XYZ file of C-alpha atoms in Angstrom:
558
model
C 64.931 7.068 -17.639
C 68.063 8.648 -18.225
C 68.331 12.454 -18.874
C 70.501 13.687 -22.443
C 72.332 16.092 -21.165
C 76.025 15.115 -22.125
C 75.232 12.314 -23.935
C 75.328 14.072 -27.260
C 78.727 14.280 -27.988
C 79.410 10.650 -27.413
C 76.324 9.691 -29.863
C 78.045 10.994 -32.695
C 81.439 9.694 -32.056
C 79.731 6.418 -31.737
C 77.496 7.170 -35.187
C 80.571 9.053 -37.086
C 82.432 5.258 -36.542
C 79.649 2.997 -38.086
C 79.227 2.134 -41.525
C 76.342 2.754 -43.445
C 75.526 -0.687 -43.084
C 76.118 -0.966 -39.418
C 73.398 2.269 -39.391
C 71.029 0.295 -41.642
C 70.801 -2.864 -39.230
C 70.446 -0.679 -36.283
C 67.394 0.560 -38.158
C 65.909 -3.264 -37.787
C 64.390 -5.160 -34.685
C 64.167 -8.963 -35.282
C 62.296 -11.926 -33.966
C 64.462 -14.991 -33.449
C 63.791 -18.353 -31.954
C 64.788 -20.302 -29.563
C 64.552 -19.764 -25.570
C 68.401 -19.273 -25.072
C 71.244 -17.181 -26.879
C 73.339 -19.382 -27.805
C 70.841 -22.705 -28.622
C 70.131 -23.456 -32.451
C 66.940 -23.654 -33.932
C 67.280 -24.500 -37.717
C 64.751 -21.427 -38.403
C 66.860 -18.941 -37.217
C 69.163 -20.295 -40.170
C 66.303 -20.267 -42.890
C 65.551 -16.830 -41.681
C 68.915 -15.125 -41.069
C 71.964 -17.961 -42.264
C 72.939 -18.530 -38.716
C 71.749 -21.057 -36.329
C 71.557 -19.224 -32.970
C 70.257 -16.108 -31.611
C 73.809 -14.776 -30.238
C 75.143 -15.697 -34.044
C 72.156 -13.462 -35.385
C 73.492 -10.477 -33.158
C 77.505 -11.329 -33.769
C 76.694 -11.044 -37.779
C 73.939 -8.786 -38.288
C 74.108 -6.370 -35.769
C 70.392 -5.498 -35.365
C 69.319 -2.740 -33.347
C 67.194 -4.508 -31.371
C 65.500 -8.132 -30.758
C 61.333 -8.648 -30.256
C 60.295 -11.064 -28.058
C 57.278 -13.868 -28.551
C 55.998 -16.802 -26.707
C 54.212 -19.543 -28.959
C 55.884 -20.311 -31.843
C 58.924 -18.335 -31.696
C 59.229 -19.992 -28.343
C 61.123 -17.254 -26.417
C 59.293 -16.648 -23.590
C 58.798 -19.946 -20.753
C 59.822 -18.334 -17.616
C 61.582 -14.805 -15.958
C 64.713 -16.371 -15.235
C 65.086 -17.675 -18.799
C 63.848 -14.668 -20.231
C 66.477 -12.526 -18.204
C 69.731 -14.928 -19.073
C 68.557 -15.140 -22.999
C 68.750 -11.377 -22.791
C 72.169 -10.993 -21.053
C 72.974 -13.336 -23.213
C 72.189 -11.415 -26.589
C 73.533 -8.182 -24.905
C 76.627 -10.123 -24.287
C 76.693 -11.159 -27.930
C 76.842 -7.647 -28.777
C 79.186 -6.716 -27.194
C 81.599 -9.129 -28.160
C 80.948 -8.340 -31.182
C 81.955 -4.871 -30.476
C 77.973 -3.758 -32.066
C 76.168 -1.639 -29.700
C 73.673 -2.973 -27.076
C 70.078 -4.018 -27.876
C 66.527 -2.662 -27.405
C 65.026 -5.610 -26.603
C 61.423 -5.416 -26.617
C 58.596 -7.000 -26.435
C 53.608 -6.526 -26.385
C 52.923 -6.124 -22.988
C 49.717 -4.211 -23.000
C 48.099 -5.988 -20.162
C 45.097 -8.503 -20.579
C 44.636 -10.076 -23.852
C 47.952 -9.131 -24.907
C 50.275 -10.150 -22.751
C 53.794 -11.875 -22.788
C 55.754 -12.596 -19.870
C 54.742 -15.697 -18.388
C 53.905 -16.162 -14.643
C 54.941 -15.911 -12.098
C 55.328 -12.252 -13.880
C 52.157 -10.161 -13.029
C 48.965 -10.196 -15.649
C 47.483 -6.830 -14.732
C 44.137 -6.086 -16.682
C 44.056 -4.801 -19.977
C 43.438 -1.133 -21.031
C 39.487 -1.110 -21.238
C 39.414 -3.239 -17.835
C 41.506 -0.125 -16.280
C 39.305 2.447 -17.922
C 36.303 0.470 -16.595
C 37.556 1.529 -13.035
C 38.148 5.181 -14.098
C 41.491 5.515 -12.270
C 44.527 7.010 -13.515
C 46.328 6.522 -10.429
C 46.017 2.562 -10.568
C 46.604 2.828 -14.576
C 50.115 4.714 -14.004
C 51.092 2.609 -10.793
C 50.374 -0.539 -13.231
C 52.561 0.099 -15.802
C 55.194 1.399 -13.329
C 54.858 -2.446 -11.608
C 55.030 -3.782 -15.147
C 58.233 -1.790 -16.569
C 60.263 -3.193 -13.500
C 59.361 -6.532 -14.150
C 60.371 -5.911 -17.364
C 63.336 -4.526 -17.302
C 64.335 -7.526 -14.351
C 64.204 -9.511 -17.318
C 65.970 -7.243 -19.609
C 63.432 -5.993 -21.899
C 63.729 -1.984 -21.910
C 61.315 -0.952 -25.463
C 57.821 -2.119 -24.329
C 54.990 -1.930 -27.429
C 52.205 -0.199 -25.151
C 49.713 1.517 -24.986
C 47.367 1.420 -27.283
C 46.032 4.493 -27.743
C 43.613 4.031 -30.251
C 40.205 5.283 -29.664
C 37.821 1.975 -30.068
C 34.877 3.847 -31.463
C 33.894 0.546 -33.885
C 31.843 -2.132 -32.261
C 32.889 -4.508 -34.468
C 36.575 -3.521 -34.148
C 38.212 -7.012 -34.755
C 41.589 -6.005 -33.522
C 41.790 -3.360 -30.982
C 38.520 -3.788 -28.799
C 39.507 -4.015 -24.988
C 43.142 -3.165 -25.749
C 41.811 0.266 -26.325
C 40.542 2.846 -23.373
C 37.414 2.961 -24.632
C 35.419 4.965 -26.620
C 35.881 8.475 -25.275
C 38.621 10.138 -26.320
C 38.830 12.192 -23.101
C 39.288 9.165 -20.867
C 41.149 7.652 -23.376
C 44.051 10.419 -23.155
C 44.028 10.692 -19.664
C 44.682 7.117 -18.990
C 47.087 7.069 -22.297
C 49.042 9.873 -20.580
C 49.214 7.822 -17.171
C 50.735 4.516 -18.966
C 53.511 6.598 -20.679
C 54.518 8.354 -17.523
C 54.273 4.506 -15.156
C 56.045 2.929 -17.609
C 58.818 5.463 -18.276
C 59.503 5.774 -14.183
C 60.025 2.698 -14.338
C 62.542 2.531 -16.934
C 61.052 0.922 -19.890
C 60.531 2.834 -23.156
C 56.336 3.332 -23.954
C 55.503 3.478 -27.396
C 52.042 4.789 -27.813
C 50.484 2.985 -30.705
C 48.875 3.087 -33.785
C 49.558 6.216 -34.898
C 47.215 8.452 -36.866
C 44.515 5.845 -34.728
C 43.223 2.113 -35.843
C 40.273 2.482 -33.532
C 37.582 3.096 -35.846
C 37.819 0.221 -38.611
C 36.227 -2.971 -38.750
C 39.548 -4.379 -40.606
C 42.326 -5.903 -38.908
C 45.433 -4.819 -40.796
C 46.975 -8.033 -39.832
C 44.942 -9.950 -42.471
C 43.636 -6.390 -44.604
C 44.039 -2.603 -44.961
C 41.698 -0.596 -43.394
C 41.075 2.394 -44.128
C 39.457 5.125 -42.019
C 37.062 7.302 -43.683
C 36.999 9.983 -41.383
C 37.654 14.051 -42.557
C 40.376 15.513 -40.184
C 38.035 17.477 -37.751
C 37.210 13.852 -37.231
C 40.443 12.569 -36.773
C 41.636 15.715 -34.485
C 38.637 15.491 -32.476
C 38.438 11.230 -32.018
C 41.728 9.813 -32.501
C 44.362 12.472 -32.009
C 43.315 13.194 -28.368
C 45.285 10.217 -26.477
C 47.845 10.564 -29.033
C 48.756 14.030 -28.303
C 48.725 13.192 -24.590
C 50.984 10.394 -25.133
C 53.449 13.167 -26.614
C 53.174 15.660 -23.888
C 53.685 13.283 -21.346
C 57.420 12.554 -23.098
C 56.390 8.844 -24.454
C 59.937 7.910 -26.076
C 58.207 6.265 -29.360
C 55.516 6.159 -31.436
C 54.375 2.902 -33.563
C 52.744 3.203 -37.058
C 49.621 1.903 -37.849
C 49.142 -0.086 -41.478
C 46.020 2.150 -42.192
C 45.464 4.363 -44.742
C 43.301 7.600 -43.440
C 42.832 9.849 -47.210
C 41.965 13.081 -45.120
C 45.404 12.760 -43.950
C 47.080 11.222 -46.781
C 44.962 11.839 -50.274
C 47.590 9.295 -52.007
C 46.089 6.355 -50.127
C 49.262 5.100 -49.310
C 49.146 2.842 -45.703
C 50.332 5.418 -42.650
C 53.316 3.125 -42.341
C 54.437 4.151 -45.909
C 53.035 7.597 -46.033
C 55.251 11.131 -45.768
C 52.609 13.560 -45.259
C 51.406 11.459 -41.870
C 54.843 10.465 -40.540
C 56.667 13.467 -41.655
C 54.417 15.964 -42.101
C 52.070 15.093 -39.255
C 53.689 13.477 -36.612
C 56.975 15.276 -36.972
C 56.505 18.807 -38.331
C 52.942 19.681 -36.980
C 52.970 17.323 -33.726
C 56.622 17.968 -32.820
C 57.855 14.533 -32.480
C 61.189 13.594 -32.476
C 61.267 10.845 -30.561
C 61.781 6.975 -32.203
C 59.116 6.019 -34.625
C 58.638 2.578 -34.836
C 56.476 0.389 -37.479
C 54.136 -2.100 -36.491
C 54.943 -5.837 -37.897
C 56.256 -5.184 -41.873
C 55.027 -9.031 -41.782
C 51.428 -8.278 -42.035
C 49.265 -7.964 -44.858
C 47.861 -3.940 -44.449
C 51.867 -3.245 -45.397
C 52.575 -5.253 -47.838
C 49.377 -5.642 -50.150
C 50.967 -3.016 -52.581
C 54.149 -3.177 -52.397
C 56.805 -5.207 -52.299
C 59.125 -6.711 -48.823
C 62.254 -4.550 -50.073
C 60.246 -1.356 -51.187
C 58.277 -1.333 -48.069
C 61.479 -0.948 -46.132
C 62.619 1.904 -48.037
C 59.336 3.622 -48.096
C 59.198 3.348 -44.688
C 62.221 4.526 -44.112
C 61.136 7.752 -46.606
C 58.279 8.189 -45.037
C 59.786 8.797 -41.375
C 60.271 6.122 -39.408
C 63.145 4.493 -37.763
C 62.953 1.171 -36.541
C 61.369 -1.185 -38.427
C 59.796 -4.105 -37.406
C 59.639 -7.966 -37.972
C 60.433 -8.423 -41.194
C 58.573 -11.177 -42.821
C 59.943 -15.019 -42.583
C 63.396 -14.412 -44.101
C 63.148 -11.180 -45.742
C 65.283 -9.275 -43.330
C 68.064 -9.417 -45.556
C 66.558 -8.579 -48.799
C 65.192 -5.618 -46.694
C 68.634 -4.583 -45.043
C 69.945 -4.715 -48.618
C 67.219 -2.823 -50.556
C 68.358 -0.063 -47.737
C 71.557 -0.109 -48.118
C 70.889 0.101 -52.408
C 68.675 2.878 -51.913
C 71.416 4.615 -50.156
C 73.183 4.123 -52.773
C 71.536 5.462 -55.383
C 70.613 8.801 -53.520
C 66.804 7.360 -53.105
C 67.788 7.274 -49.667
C 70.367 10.027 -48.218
C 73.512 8.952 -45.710
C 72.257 12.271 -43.925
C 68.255 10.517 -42.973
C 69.893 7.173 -42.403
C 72.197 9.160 -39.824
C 69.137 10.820 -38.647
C 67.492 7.464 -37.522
C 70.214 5.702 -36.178
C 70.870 9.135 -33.913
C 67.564 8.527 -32.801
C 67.680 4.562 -31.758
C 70.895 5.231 -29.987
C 69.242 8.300 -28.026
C 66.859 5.861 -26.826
C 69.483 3.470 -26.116
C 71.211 5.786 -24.194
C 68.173 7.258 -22.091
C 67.755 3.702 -21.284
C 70.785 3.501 -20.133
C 71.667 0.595 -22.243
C 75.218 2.256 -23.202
C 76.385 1.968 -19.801
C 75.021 -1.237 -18.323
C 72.293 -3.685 -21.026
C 72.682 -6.476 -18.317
C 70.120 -7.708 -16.056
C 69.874 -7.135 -12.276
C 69.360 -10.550 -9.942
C 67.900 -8.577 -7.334
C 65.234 -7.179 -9.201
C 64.681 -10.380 -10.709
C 63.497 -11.404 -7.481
C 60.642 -9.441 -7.566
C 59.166 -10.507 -10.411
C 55.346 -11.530 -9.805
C 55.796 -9.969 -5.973
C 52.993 -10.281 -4.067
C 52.108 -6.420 -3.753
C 52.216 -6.373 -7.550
C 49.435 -9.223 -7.848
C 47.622 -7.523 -5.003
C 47.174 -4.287 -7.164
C 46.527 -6.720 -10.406
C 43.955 -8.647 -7.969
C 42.206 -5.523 -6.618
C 42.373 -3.549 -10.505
C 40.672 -6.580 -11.975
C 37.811 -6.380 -8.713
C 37.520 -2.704 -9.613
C 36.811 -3.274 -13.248
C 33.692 -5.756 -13.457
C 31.053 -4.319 -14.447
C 27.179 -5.138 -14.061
C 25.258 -4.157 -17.425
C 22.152 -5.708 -16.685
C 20.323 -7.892 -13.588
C 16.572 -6.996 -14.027
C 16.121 -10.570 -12.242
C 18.066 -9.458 -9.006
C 20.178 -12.600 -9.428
C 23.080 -11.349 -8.394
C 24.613 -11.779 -5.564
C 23.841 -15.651 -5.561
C 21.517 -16.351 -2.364
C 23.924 -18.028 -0.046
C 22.126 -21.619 -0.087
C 22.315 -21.760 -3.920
C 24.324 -24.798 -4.384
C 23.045 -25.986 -8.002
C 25.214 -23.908 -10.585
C 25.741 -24.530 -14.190
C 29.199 -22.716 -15.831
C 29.186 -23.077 -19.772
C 30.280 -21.744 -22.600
C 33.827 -20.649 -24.210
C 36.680 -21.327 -21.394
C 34.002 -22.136 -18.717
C 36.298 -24.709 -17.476
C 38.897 -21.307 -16.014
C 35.678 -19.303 -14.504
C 34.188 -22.705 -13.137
C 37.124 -23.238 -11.238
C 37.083 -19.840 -9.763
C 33.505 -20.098 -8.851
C 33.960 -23.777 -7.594
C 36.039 -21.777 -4.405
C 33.241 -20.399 -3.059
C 30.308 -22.320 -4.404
C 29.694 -25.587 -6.376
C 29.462 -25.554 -9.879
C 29.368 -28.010 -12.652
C 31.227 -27.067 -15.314
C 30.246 -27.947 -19.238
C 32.750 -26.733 -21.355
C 31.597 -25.721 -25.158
C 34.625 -24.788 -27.065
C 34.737 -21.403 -28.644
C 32.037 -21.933 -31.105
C 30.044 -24.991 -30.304
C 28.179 -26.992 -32.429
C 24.622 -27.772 -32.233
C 25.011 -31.067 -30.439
C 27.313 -29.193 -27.489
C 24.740 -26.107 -27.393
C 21.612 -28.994 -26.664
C 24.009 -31.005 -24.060
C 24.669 -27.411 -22.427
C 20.699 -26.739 -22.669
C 19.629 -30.057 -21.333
C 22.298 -29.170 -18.246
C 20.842 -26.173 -17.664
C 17.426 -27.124 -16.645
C 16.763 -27.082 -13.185
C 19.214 -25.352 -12.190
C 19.859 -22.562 -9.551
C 22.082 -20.299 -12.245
C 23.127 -20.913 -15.246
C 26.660 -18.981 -15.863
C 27.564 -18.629 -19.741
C 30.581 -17.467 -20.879
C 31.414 -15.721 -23.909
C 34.850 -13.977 -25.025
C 34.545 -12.275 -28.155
C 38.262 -13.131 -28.942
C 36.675 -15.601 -30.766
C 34.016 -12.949 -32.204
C 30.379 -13.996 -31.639
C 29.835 -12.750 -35.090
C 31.962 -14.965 -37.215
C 31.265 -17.890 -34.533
C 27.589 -17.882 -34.041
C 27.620 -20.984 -31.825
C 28.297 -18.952 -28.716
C 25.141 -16.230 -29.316
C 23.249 -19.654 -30.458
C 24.363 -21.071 -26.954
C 23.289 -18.179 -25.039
C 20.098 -17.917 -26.822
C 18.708 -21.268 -26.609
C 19.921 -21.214 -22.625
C 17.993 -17.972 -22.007
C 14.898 -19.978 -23.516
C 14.721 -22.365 -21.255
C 13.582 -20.385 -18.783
C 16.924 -20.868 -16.147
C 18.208 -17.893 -14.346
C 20.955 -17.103 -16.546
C 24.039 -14.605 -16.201
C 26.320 -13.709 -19.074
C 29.898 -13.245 -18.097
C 31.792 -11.467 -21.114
C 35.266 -12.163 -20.501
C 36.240 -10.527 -23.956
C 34.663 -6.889 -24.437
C 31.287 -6.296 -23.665
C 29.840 -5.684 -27.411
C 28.332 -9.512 -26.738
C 25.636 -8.025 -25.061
C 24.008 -6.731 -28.117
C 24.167 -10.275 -29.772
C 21.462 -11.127 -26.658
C 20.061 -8.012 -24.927
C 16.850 -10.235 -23.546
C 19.494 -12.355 -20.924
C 19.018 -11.579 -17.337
C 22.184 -10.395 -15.790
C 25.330 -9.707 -17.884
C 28.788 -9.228 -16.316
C 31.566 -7.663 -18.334
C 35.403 -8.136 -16.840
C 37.252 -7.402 -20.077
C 39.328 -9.953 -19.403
C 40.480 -14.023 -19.021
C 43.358 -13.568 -16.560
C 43.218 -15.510 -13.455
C 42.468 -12.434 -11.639
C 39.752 -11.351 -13.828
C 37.994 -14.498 -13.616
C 38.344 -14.380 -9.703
C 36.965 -10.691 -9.928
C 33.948 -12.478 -11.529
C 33.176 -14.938 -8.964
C 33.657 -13.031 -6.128
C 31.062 -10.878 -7.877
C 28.949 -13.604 -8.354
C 28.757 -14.483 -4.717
C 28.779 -11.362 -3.607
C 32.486 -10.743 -2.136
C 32.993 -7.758 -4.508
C 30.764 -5.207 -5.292
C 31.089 -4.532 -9.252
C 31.837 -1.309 -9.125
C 32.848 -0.558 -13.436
C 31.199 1.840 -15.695
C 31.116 1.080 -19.779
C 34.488 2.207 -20.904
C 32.586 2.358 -24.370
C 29.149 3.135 -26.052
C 27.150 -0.237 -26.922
C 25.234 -0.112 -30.059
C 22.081 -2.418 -30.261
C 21.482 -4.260 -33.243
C 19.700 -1.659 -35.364
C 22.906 0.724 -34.751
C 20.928 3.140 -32.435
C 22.691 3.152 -28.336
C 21.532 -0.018 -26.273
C 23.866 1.081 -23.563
C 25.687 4.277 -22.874
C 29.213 5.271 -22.265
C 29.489 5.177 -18.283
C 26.454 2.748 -17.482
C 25.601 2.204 -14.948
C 25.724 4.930 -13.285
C 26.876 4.272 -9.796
């Protein structure tokens, strides 16, 4: 990314000519839908009064745009994805408003956006699975260039929160692990990938949403750790993240008392943005909130004091408003200015900020797309180093049966369970398979048709993916259970995070790969029939059912 050095000067020329309401909106990145700039989509006039995306940018003048696929429907292919964002750039500067951070989750495995052909590398505990920093850093540098071929320069990775909760229901294999050690030495080599290749990291969720069992998208967690706790667990890949330059930090909706005795979420709260993450830490670069549309941020307060607080607290951009609040946010900023709640002099101070990034990105000079790095979107040496990251990652928990690799005449296979229908397909390259697909959480009729399948056979695969937790959806343990009771060779493939294991430590063979991607699932049967050697060691510690170690950070030990 760009160096400073002369850019100062021309930052506040630019900042002494906006109004304070042209610095408020800067202050505010916004979802909009609709796959092209200037195509309406009657929700982008219930949310914001205008019917297209490039009338959004003309009016408002946001600071930067978010991307989504599903419902928000932004994301179908790289070349759409790269004219929808010259297009908004081109909006803005029409509309003589400065260019946009256009962002977008691309952690890697389970969360990722860009559609193929973009590359799906593996997700952060996959990575830390394979215990190499190299690969980790050359992934995200492979990743920011196909990013930025499609215009997006403010990339919401890595996580950086320690997963030390089993039952973490949010952060699981997006996190490095358990270890806060490994976890800031791989944290460290995503910032410095992604920032060669000219994308903006933002290490997230600062003070550390690793060790909760509440998902601050539906609650507010709250971490009950003292701060020799929180220095020694969560801080570690945090701090790394800062010395290795990461250009901004997002804000987790968590409220940690040792750090904050008010209670208030860290979003919200002065003594951990300001006090913490800018006066002790040193930080100065762009604090950014995580989604002001979920419920650990708003369960106390309301839309428009949550901006405001935010905005007291520390931070500078803030974050998907919820469904057509933006406005009553952008004006209960502009009041509190006003009034003196807010000063002119911090609303200057984060606006200097966003447009610091914007000009490190380079975004001042040129926002537009390049076709000739569009053309290397989804290259084939990037999905070679996705393909052999994913090989590197699986990792063999358990085969006290010696099952694995199949014997080379076994031609009677059995792949069930949640998304057996992906792995079986995989498998079927190499090896036949019949595939009986249970749904995420199958009833008792699908776990006896599964079971009554089973017999007989040569090896039974079973599937699990605790995206669609095996404690809140028993049918998948009930599935595995009842198939390791018949009596059939059976291997557990855990293409979610490997905490299943405990649900059924008596199974055979388990297989962790962290991961559904099409490369993750080849990983798995190339494992299976022995064309990779699973060569991953437990990115995490597994606790058995009674809470006391069933399997130990860095099994096996190979």
């Amino acid at each position: 990314m760009n160096d400073l050095t002369g850019g100062d000067s021309r930052l506040e020329r630019l900042l002494d000519a906006m109004s304070p309401r042209d610095k408020a909106a800067q202050l505010f990145v916004l979802p909009v839908h609709g796959d092209a700039a200037h195509a309406a989509d009657p929700r982008n006039r219930a949310w914001y009064g205008v019917d297209r995306p490039a009338d959004l940018v003309a009016r408002h003048r946001p600071g930067g745009i978010v991307y989504f696929g599903g419902e928000h429907g932004n994301l179908r292919h790289p070349r759409q994805i790269a004219a929808l964002s010259d297009g908004l750039q081109r909006a803005a500067r029409d509309a003589g408003t400065l260019p946009l951070l256009l962002a977008t989750d691309q952690e890697g495995g389970a969360v990722t956006r860009l559609p193929r052909p973009a590359t799906r590398t593996p997700g952060a505990m996959a990575l830390a699975a394979a215990r190499d920093a190299a690969a980790v850093r050359d992934l995200a540098l492979l990743t920011a260039r196909e990013l930025r071929a499609v215009g997006v320069t403010h990339a919401y990775a890595p996580v950086a929160d320690v997963n030390a909760c089993a039952a973490n229901p949010v952060i699981g294999v997006r996190s490095f692990g358990s270890d806060p050690r490994l976890a800031a030495v791989l944290t460290a080599a995503h910032v410095e990938g992604s920032q060669a290749g000219g994308v903006a990291a933002t290490a997230k969720h600062f003070p550390g949403h690793g060790d909760t069992a509440v998902d601050s998208h539906t609650g507010v967690p709250v971490i009950t750790h003292d701060r020799d706790t929180w220095e020694r667990l969560d801080l570690p890949p945090l701090r790394a993240a800062l010395d290795a330059g990461v250009a901004s930090v997002m804000t987790g909706h968590l409220v940690v008392p040792a750090l904050d005795p008010a209670g208030l979420p860290a979003t919200l709260s002065r003594p951990v943005i300001t006090g913490l993450l800018r006066d002790t830490l040193g930080f100065d670069g762009v604090v950014v909130t995580d989604a002001l549309d979920m419920r650990g941020v708003r369960a106390r307060f309301g839309d428009d004091r949550v901006a405001v607080l935010a905005l007291k607290a520390g931070v500078d951009l803030l974050l998907k408003p919820p469904a057509g609040r933006f406005l009553t946010q952008l004006e209960a900023v502009l009041a509190a200015v006003r009034s003196g709640e807010l000063t002119e002099e911090r609303l200057h101070a984060s606006a200097r900020r966003v447009l610091r990034l914007k000009h490190r990105l380079g975004l001042l000079d040129d926002p537009f797309t390049d076709p000739a790095a569009l053309a290397r979107v989804g290259a084939p040496e990037h999905l070679a180093a996705a393909r052999r990251a994913a090989d590197r990652a699986v990792t063999l928990l358990t085969d006290r049966d010696r099952l694995l690799p199949l014997p080379p005449d076994a031609r009677d296979l059995l792949v069930t369970g949640c998304g057996a229908a992906a792995l079986g397909a995989e498998l079927d390259r190499r090896v036949p398979a019949t595939v009986v697909e249970t749904g995420p959480d199958p009833a008792p009729g699908r776990v006896a048709g599964a079971v009554a399948a089973a017999r007989g056979r040569d090896l039974v695969v079973a599937v699990t993916d605790r995206a669609w937790d095996t404690r809140t959806r028993p049918g998948q343990a009930a599935l595995v259970t009842a198939l390791n009771a018949t009596g059939a060779p059976l291997v557990v493939v855990a293409v979610g995070d490997p905490y299943d294991i405990a649900r059924f430590p008596g199974v055979p063979a388990f297989l962790a790969t962290y991961s559904r991607t099409t490369e993750a699932l080849r990983a798995a049967a190339a494992t299976l029939t022995g064309h990779n050697i699973p060569r991953g060691r437990l990115p995490v510690t597994i606790p058995g059912p009674d809470g006391r170690e069933l399997y130990a950070f860095g099994h096996p030990d190979v």
